[in-house]
PDB file of C-alpha atoms in Angstrom:
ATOM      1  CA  UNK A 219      32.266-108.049  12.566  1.00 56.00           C
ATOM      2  CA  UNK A 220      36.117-107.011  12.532  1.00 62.00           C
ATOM      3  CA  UNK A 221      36.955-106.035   8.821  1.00 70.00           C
ATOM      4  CA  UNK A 222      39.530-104.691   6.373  1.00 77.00           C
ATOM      5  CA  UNK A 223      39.393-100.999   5.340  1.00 85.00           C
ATOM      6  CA  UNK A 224      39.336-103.069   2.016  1.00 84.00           C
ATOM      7  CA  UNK A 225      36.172-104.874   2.099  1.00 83.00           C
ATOM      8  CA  UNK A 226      34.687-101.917   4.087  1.00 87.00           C
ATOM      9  CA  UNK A 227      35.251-100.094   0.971  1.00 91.00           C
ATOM     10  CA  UNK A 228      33.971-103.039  -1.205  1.00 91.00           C
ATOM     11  CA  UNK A 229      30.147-102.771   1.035  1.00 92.00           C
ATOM     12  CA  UNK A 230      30.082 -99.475   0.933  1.00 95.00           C
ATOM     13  CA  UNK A 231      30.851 -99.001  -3.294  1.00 96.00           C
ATOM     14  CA  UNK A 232      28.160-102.265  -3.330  1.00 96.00           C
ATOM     15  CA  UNK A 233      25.449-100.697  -1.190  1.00 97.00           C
ATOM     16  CA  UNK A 234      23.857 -97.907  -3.531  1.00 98.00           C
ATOM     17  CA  UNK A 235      23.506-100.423  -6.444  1.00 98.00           C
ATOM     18  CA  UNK A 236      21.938-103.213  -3.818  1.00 97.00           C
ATOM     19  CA  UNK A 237      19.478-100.188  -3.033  1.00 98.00           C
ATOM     20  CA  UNK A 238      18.786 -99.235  -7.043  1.00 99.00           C
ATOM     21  CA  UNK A 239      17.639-103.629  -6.971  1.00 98.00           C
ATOM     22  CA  UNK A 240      15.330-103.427  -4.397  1.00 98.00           C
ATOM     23  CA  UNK A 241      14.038-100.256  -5.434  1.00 99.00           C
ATOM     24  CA  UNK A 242      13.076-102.135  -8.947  1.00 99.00           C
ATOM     25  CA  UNK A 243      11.412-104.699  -6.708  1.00 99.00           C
ATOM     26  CA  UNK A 244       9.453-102.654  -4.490  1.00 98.00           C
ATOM     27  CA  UNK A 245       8.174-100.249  -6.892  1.00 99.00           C
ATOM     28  CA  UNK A 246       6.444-103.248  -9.263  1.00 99.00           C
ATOM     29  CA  UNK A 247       5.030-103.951  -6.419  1.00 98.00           C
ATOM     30  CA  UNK A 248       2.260-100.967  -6.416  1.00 97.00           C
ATOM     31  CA  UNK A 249       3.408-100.469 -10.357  1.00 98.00           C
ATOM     32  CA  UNK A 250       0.601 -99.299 -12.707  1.00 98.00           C
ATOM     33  CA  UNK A 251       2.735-101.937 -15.226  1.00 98.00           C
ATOM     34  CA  UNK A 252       1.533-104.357 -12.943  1.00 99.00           C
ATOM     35  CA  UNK A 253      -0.749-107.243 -14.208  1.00 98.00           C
ATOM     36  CA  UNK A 254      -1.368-111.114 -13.812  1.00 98.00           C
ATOM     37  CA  UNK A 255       0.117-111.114 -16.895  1.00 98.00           C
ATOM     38  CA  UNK A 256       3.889-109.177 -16.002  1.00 99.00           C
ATOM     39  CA  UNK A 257       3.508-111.385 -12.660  1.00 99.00           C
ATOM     40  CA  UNK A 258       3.527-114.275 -14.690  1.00 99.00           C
ATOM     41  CA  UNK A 259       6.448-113.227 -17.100  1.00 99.00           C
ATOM     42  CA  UNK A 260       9.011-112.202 -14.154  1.00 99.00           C
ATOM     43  CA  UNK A 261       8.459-115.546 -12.272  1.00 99.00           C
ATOM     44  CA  UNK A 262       8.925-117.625 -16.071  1.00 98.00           C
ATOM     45  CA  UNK A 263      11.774-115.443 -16.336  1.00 97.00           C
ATOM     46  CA  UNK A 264      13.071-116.318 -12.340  1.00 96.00           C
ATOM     47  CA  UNK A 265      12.456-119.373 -13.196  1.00 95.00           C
ATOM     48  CA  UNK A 266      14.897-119.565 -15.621  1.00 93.00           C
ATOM     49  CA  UNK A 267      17.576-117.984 -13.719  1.00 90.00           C
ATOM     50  CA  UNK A 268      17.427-120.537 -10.986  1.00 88.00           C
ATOM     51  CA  UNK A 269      17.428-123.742 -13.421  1.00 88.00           C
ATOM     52  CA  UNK A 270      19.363-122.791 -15.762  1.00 83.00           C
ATOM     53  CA  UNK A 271      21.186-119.570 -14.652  1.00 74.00           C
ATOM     54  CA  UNK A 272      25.054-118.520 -13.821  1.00 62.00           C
ATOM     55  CA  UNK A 273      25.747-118.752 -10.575  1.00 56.00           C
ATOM     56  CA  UNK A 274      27.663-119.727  -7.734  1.00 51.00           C
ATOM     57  CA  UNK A 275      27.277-123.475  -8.348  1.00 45.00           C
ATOM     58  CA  UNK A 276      28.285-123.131 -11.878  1.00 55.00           C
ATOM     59  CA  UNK A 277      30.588-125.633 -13.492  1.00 59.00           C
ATOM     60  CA  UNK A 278      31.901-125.148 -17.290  1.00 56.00           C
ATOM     61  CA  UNK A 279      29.275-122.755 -18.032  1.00 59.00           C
ATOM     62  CA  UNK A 280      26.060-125.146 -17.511  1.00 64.00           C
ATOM     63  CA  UNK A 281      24.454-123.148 -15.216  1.00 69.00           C
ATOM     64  CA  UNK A 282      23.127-123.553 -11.521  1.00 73.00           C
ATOM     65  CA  UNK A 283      21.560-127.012 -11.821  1.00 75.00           C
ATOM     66  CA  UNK A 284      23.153-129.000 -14.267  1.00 78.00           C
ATOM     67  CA  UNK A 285      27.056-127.586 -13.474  1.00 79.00           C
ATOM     68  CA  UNK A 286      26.705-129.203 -10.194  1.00 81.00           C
ATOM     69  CA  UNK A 287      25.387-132.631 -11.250  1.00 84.00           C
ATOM     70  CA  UNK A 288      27.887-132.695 -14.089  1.00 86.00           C
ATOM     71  CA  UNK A 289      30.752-131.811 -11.439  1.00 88.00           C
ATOM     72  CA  UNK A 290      29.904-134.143  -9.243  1.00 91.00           C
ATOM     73  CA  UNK A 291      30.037-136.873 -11.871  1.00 91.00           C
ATOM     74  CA  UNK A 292      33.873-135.782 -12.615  1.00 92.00           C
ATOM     75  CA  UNK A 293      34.889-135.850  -9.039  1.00 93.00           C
ATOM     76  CA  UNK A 294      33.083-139.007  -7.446  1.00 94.00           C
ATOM     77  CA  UNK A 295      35.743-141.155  -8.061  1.00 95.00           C
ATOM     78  CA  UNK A 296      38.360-138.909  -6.772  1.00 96.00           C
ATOM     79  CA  UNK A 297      36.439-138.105  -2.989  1.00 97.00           C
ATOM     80  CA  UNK A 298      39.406-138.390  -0.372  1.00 97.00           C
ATOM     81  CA  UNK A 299      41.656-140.766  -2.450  1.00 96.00           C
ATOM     82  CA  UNK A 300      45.075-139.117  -0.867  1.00 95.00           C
ATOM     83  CA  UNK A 301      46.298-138.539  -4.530  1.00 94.00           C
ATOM     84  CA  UNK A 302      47.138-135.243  -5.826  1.00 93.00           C
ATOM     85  CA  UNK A 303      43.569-134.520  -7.510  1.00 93.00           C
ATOM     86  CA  UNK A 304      41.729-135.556  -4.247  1.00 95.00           C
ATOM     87  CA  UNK A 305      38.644-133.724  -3.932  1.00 93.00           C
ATOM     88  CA  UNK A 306      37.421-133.302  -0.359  1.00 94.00           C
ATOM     89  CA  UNK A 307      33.839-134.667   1.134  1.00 95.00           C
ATOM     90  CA  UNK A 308      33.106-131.683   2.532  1.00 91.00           C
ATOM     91  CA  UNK A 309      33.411-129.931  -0.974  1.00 88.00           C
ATOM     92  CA  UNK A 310      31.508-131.939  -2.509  1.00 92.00           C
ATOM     93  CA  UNK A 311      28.533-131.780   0.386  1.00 92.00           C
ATOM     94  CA  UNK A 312      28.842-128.538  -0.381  1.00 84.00           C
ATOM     95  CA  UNK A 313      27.791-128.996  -4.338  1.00 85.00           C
ATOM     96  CA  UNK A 314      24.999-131.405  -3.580  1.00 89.00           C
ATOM     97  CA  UNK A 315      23.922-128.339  -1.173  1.00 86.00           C
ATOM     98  CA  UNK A 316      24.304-125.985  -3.746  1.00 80.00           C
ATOM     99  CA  UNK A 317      22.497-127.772  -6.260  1.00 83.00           C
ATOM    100  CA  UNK A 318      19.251-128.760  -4.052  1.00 88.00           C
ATOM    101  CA  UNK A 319      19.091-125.134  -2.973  1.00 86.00           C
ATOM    102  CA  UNK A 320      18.983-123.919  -6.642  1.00 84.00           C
ATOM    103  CA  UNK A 321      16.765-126.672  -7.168  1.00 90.00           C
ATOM    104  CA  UNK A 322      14.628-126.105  -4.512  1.00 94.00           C
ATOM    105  CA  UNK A 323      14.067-122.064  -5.552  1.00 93.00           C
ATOM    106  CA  UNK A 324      13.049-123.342  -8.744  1.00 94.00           C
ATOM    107  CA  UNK A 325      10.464-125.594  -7.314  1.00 97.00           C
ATOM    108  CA  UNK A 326       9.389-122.626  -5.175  1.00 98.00           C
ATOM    109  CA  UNK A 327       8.550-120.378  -7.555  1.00 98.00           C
ATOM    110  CA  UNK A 328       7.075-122.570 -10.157  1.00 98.00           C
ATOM    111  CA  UNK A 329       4.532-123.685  -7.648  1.00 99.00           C
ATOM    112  CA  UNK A 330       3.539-119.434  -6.904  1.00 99.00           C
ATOM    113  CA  UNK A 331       3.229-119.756 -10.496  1.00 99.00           C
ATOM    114  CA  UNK A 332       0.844-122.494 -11.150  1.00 99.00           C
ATOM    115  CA  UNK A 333      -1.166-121.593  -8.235  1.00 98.00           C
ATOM    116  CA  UNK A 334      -1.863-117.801  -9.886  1.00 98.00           C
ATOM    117  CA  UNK A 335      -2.065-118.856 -13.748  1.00 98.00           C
ATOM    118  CA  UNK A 336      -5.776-118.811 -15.296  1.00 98.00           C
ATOM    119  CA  UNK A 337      -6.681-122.399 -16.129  1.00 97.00           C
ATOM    120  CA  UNK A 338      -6.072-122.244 -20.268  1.00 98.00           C
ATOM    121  CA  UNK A 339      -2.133-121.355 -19.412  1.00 98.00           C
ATOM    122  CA  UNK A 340      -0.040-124.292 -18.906  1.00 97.00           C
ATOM    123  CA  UNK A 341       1.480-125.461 -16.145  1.00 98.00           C
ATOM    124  CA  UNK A 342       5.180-124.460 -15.411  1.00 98.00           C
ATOM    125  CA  UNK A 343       7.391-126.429 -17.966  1.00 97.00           C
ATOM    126  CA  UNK A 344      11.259-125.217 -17.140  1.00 93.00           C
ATOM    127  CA  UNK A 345      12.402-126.767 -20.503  1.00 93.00           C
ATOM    128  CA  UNK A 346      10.115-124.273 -22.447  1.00 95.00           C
ATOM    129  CA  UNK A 347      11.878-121.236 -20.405  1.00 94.00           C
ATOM    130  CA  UNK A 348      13.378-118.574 -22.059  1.00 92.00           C
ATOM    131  CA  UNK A 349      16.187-115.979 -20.929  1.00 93.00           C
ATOM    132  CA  UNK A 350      16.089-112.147 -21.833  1.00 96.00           C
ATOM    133  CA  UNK A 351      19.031-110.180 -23.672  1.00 97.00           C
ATOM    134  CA  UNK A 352      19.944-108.461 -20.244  1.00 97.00           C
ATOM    135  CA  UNK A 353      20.200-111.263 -18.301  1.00 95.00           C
ATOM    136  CA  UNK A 354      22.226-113.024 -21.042  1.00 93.00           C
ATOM    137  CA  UNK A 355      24.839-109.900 -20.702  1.00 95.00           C
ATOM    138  CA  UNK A 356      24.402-110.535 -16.828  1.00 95.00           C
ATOM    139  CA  UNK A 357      25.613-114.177 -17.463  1.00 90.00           C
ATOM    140  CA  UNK A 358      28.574-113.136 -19.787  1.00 92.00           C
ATOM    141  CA  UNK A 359      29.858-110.649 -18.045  1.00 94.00           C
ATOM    142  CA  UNK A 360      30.068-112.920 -15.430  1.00 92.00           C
ATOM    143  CA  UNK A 361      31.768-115.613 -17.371  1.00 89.00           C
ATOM    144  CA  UNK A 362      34.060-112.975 -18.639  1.00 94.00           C
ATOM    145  CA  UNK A 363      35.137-111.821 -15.284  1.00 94.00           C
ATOM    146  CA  UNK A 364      36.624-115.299 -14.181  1.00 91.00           C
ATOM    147  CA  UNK A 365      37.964-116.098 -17.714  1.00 91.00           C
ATOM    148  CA  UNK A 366      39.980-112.803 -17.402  1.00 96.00           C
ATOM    149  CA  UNK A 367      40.333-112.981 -13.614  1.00 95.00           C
ATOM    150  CA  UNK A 368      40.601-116.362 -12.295  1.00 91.00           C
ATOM    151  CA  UNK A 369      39.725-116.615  -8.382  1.00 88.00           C
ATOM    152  CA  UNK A 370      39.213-112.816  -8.070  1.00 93.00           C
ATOM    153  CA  UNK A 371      36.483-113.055 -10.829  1.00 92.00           C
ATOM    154  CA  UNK A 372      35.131-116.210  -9.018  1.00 86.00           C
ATOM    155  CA  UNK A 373      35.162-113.675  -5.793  1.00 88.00           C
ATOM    156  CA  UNK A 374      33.708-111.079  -7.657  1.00 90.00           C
ATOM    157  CA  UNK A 375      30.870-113.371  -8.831  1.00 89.00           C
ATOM    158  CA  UNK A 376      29.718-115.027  -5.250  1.00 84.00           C
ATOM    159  CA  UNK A 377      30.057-111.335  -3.817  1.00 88.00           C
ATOM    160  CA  UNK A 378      27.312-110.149  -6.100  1.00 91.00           C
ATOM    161  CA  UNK A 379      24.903-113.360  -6.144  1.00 85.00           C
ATOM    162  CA  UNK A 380      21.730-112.729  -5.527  1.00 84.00           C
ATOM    163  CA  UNK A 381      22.613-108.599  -5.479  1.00 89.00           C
ATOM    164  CA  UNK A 382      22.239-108.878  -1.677  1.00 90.00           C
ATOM    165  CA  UNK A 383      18.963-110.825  -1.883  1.00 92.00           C
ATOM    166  CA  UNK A 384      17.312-108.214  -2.447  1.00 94.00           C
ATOM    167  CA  UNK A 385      14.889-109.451  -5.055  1.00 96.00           C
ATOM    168  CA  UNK A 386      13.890-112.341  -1.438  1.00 96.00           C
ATOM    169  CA  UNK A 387      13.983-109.005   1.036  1.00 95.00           C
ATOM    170  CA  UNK A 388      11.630-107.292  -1.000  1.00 97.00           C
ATOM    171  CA  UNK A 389       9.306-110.283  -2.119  1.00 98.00           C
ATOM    172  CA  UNK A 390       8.961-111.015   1.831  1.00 97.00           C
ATOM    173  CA  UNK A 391       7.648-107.784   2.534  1.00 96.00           C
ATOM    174  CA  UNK A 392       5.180-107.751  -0.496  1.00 97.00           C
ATOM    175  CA  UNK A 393       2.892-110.117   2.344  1.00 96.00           C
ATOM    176  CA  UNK A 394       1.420-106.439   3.827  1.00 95.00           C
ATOM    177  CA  UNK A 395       0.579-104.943   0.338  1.00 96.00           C
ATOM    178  CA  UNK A 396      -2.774-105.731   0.009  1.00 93.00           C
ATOM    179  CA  UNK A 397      -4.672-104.621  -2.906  1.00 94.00           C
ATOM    180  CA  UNK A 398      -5.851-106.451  -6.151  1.00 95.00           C
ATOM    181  CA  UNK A 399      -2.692-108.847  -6.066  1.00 98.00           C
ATOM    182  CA  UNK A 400      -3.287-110.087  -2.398  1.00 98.00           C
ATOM    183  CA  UNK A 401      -3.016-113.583  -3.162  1.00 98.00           C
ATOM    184  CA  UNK A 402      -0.382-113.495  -4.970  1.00 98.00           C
ATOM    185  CA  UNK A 403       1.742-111.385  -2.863  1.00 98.00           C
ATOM    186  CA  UNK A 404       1.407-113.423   0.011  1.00 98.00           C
ATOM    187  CA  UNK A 405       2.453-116.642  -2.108  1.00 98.00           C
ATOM    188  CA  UNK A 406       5.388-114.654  -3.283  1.00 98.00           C
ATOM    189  CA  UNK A 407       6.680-113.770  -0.030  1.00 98.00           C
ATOM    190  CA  UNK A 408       6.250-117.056   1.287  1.00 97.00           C
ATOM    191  CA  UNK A 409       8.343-118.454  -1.684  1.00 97.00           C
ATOM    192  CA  UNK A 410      10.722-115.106  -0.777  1.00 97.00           C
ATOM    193  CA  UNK A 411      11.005-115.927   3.184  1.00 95.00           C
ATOM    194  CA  UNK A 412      12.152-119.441   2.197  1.00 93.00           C
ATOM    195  CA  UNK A 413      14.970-118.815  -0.571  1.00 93.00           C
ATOM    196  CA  UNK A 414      16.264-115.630   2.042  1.00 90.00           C
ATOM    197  CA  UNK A 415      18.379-117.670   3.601  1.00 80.00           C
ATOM    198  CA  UNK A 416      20.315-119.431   1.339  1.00 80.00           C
ATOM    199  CA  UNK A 417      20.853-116.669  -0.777  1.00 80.00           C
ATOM    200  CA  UNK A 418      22.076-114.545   1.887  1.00 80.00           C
ATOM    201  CA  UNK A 419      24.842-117.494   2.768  1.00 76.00           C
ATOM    202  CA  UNK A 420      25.507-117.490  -0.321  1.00 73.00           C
ATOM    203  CA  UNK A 421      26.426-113.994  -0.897  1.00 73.00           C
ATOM    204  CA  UNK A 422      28.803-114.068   2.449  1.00 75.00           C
ATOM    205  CA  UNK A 423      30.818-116.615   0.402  1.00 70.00           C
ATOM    206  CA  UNK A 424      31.781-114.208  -1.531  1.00 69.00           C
ATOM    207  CA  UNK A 425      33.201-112.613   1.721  1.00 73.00           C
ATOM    208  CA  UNK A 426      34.082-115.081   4.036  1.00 68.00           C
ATOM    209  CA  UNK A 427      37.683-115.073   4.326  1.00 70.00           C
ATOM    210  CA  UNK A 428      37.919-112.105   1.504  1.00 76.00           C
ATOM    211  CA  UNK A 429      40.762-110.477   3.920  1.00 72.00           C
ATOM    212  CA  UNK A 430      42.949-113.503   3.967  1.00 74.00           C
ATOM    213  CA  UNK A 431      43.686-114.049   0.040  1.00 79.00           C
ATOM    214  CA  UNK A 432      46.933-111.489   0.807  1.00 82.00           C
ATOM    215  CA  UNK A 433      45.450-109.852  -1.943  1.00 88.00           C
ATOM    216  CA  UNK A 434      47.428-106.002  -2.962  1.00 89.00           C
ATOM    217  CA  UNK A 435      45.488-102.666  -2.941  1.00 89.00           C
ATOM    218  CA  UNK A 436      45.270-103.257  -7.019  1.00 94.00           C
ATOM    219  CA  UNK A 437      43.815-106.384  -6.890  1.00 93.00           C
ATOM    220  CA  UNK A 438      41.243-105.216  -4.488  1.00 92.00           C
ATOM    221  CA  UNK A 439      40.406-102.160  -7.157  1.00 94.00           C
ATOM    222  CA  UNK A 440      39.954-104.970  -9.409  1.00 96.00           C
ATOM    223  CA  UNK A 441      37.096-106.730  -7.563  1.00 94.00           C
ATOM    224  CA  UNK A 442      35.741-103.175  -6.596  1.00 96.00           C
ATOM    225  CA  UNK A 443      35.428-102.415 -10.385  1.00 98.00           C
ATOM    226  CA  UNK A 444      34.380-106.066 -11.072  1.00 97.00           C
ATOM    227  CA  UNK A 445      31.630-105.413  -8.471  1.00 96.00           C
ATOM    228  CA  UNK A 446      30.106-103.017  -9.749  1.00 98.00           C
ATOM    229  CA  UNK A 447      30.103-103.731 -13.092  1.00 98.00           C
ATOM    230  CA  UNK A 448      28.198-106.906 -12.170  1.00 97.00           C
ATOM    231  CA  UNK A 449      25.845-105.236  -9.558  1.00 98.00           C
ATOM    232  CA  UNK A 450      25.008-102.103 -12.645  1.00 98.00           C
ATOM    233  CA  UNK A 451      23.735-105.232 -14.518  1.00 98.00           C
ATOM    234  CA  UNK A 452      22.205-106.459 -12.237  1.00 98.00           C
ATOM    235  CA  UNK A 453      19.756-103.190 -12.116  1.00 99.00           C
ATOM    236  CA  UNK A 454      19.229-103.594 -15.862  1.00 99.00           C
ATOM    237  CA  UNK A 455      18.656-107.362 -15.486  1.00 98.00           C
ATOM    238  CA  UNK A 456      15.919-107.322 -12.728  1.00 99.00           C
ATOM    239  CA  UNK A 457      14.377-104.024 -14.043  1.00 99.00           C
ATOM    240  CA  UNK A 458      13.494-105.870 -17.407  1.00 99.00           C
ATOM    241  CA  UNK A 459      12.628-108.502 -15.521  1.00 99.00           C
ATOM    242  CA  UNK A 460       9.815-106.631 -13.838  1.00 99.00           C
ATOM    243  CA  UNK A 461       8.826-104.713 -16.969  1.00 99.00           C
ATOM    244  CA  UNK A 462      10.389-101.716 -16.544  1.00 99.00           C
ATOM    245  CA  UNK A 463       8.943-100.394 -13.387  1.00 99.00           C
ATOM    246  CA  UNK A 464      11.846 -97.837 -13.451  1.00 99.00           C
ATOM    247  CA  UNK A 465      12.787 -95.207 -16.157  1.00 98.00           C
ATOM    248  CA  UNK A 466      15.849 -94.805 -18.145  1.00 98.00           C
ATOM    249  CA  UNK A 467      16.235 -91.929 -16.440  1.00 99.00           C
ATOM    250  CA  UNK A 468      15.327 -93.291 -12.723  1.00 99.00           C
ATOM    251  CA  UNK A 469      18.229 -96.136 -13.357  1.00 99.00           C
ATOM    252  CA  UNK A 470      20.769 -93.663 -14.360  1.00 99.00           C
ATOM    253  CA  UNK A 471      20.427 -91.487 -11.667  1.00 99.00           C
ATOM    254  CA  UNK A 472      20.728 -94.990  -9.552  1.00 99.00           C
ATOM    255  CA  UNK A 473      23.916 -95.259 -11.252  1.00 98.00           C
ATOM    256  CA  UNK A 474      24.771 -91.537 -10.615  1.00 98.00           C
ATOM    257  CA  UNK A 475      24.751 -92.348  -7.066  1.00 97.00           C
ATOM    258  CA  UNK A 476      21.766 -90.854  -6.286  1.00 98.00           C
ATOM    259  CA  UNK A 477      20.003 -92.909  -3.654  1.00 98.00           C
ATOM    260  CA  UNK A 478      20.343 -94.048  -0.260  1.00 98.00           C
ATOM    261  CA  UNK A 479      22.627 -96.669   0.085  1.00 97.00           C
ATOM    262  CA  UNK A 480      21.420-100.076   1.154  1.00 95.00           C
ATOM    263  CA  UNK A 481      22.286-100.676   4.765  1.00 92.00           C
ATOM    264  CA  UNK A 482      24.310-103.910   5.393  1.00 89.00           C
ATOM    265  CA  UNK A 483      23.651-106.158   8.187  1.00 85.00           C
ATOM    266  CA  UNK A 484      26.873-106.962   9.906  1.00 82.00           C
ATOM    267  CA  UNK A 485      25.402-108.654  12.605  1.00 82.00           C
ATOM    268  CA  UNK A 486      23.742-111.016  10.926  1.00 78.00           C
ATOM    269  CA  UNK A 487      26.395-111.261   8.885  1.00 77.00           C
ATOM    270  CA  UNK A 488      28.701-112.368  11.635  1.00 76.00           C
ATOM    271  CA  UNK A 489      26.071-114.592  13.121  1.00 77.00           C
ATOM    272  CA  UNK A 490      25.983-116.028   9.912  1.00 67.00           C
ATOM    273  CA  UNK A 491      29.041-116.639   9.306  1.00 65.00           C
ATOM    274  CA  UNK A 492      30.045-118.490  12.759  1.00 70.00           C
ATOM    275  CA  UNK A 493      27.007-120.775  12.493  1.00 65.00           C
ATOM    276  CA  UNK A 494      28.126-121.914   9.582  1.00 59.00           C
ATOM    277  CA  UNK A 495      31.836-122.266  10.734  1.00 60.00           C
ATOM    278  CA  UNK A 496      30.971-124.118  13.570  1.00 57.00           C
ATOM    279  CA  UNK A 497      28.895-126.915  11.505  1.00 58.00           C
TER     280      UNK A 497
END
């Protein structure tokens, strides 16, 4: 996969905080914070992200689910007119795509959910799902990015979705863990293997034709710094998320730069990406 000294530099400042993720991921795994209980709060709490979460598909702030529907409301009537606001079919194949994928995650996990719940707790119910204060910051910072940034912060945002789907990497490999949480692991990772997939096309949007926006050595700083910003709340998002299978002190030393960076998968990525330009 031929790239830019640019976006080189772009994986590389990426792939310690993709590692500091999956290391929040793996170690709840085996965690002694570990219960049916935390189980059940982190997949409420996915839950949320992937029905109501910032994202990729977002439109006016409404999140993954409804910004698509509401979009695609705006620009039926203007699908291939020929007139200056003409909105392609292929764009907008690519929104109901977006939308049933988000969708579809959402589905996933909520059935892991009701499948591992004791009887007296209620069956997933996505209205009654709640954020948590570092996701919201997640989400802002986010929105921030493209207010202040316009198409770089929209780049900056698809680069980091999903953090290099590492939470689905992680959860596919929690199959072989064995233990007290068995059952549920291998549910997980069945939900994980699914949603891989799409996430990980969804990320390389973020970097499919990156090196042709004629963008200046600044501007690529920019989304370097944007980057990272996003992918350092990321780590506080997801470890929350979990319960706090890390330290304080375990995270900062993440952000110190001390672990092994996450290795990216160029050829995949480059398969990837020419199966999807040759649809």
């Amino acid at each position: 996969m031929a790239i830019s000294p640019e976006l080189q530099r772009l994986i590389e400042v990426s792939a310690p905080l993709w590692a500091g993720e999956a290391e929040v991921v793996r170690t709840y795994w085996t965690s002694p914070v570990r219960t049916l209980e935390t189980d059940l709060l982190w997949i409420r709490r996915q839950c949320s992200k992937e029905f109501n979460g910032s994202g990729i598909g977002e439109y006016k702030n409404m999140g993954v689910f409804m910004g698509p529907l509401m979009e695609l409301q705006e620009v039926f009537p203007k699908i291939d007119t020929g007139e200056a606001d003409s909105v392609s079919r292929h764009y907008v194949l690519e929104l109901m795509d977006t939308m049933k994928d988000e969708y579809e995650h959402f589905c996933l996990f909520s059935d892991v959910y009701d499948k591992i719940k004791p009887k007296d707790v209620p069956t997933m119910n996505p209205h009654d799902l709640q954020t948590w204060d570092e996701d919201v910051a997640l989400t802002a910072q986010r929105h921030k990015d493209i207010e202040d940034h316009g198409k770089l912060g929209v780049r900056a945002c698809r680069f980091t979705e999903g953090g290099y789907c590492t939470l689905f990497r992680e959860g596919m490999r929690a199959a072989d863990i064995g233990g007290e949480f068995d059952y549920a692991n291998k549910l997980i990772a069945s939900a994980c293997k699914e949603i891989y997939e799409d996430e990980f096309g969804h990320m390389l949007e973020g970097i499919a034709g990156l090196d042709q926006e004629g963008w200046s050595t600044d501007d690529f700083k920019l989304m370097e710094d944007l980057v990272v910003a996003q992918l350092s709340h990321r780590i506080l998002m997801r470890n929350t998320e979990f319960t706090h299978p890390l330290t304080d002190d375990r995270v900062q030393e993440i952000f110190d730069g001390k672990i092994d960076p996450e290795p990216f998968d160029f050829a995949a990525a480059e398969a990837h990406l020419m199966a999807h330009a040759a649809e």
